[in-house]
PDB file of C-alpha atoms in Angstrom:
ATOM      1  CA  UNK A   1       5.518 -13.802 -10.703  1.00 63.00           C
ATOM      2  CA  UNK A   2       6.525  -9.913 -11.258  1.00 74.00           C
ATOM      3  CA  UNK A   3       7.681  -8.249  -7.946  1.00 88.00           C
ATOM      4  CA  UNK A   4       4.854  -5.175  -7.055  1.00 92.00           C
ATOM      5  CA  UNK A   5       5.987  -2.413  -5.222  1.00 94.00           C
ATOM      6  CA  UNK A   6       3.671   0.287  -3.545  1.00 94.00           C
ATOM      7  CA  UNK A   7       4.763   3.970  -4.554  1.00 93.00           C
ATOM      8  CA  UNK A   8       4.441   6.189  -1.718  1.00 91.00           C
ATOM      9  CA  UNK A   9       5.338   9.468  -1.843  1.00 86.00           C
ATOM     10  CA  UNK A  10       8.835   9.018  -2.996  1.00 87.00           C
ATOM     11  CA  UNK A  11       9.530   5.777  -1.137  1.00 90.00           C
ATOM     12  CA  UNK A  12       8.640   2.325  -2.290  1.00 91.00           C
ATOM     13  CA  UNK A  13       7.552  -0.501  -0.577  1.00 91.00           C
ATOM     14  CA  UNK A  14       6.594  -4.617  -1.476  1.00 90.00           C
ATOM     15  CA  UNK A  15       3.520  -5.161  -1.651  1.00 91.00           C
ATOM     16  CA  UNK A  16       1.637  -8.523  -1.476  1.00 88.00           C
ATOM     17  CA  UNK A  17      -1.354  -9.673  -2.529  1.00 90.00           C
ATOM     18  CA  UNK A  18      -3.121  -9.535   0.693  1.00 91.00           C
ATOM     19  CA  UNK A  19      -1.498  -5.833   1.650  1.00 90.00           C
ATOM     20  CA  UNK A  20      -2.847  -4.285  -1.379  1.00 92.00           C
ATOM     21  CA  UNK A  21      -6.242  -5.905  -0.878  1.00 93.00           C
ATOM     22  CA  UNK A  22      -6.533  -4.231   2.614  1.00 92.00           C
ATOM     23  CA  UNK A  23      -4.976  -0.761   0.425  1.00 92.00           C
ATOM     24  CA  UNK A  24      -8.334  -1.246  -2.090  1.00 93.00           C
ATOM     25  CA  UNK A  25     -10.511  -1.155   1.292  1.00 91.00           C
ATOM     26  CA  UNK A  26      -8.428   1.473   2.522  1.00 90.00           C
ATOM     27  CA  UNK A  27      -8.949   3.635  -0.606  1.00 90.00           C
ATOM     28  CA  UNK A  28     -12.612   2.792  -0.983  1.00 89.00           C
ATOM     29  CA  UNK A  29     -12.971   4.047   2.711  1.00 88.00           C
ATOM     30  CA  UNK A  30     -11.442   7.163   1.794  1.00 89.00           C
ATOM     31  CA  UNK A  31     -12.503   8.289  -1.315  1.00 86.00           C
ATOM     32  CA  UNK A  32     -15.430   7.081  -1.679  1.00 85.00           C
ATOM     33  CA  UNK A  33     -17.071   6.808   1.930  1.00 72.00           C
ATOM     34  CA  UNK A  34     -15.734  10.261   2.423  1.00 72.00           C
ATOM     35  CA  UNK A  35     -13.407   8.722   5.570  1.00 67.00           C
ATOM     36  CA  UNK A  36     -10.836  10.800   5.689  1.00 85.00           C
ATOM     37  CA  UNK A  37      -7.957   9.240   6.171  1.00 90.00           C
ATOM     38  CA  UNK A  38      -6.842   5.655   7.157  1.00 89.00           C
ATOM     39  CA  UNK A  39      -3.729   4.132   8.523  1.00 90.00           C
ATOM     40  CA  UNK A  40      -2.465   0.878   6.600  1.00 89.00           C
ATOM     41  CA  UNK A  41      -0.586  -0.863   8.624  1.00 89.00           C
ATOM     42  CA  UNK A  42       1.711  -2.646   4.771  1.00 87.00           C
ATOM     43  CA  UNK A  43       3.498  -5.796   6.691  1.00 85.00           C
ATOM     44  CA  UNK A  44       0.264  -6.857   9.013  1.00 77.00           C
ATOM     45  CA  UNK A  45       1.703  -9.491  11.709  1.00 78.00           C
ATOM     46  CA  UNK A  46       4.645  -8.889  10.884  1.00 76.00           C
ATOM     47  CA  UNK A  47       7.967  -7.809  12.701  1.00 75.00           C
ATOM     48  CA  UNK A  48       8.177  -4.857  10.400  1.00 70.00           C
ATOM     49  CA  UNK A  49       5.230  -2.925  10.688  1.00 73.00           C
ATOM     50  CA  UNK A  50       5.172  -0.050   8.612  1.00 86.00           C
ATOM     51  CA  UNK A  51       2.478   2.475   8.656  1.00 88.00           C
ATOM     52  CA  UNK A  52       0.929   4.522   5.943  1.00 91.00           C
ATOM     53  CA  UNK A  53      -1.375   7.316   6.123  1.00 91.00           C
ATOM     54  CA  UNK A  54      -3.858   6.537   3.515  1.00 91.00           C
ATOM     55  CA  UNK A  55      -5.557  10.457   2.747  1.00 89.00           C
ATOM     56  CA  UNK A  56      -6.433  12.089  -0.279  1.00 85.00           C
ATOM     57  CA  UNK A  57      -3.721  13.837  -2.376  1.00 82.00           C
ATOM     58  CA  UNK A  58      -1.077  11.700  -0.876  1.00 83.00           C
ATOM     59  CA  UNK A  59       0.114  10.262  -4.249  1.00 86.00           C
ATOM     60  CA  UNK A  60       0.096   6.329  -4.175  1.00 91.00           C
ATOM     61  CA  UNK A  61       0.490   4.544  -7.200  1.00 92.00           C
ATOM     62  CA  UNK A  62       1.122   0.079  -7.511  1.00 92.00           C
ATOM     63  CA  UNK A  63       4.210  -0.685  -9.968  1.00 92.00           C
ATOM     64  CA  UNK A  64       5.501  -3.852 -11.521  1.00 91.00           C
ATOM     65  CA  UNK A  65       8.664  -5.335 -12.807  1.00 85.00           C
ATOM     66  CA  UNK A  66       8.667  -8.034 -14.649  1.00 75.00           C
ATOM     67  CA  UNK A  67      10.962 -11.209 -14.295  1.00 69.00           C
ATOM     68  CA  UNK A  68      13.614 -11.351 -16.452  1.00 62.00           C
TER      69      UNK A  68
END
């Protein structure tokens, strides 16, 4: 399986299945709801939480590399 990375900003983080499912809700929330802005909390129950403010024209994008 490729390793996915979440662009944010200019850092980039893992992402998992499950995180970027929660990111789609997130987005949906945002954009299309008209919420806001949402905190993502990436690593949920984890002991490295990291928080991202999910708001439009914060540039996010979902990369790939493939196994070699």
């Amino acid at each position: 399986m490729p390793n996915r990375f979440l662009r944010y900003g200019d850092q980039r983080y893992i992402i998992t299945r499950e995180a970027e499912a929660r990111l789609d809700r997130a987005l949906e929330s945002v954009y299309t709801n008209g919420g806001g802005h949402q905190w993502l909390n990436l690593y949920h129950d984890t002991e490295a939480p990291c928080r991202l403010l999910i708001a439009s024209g914060v540039p996010i994008t979902i990369e790939t590399e493939p196994n070699d």
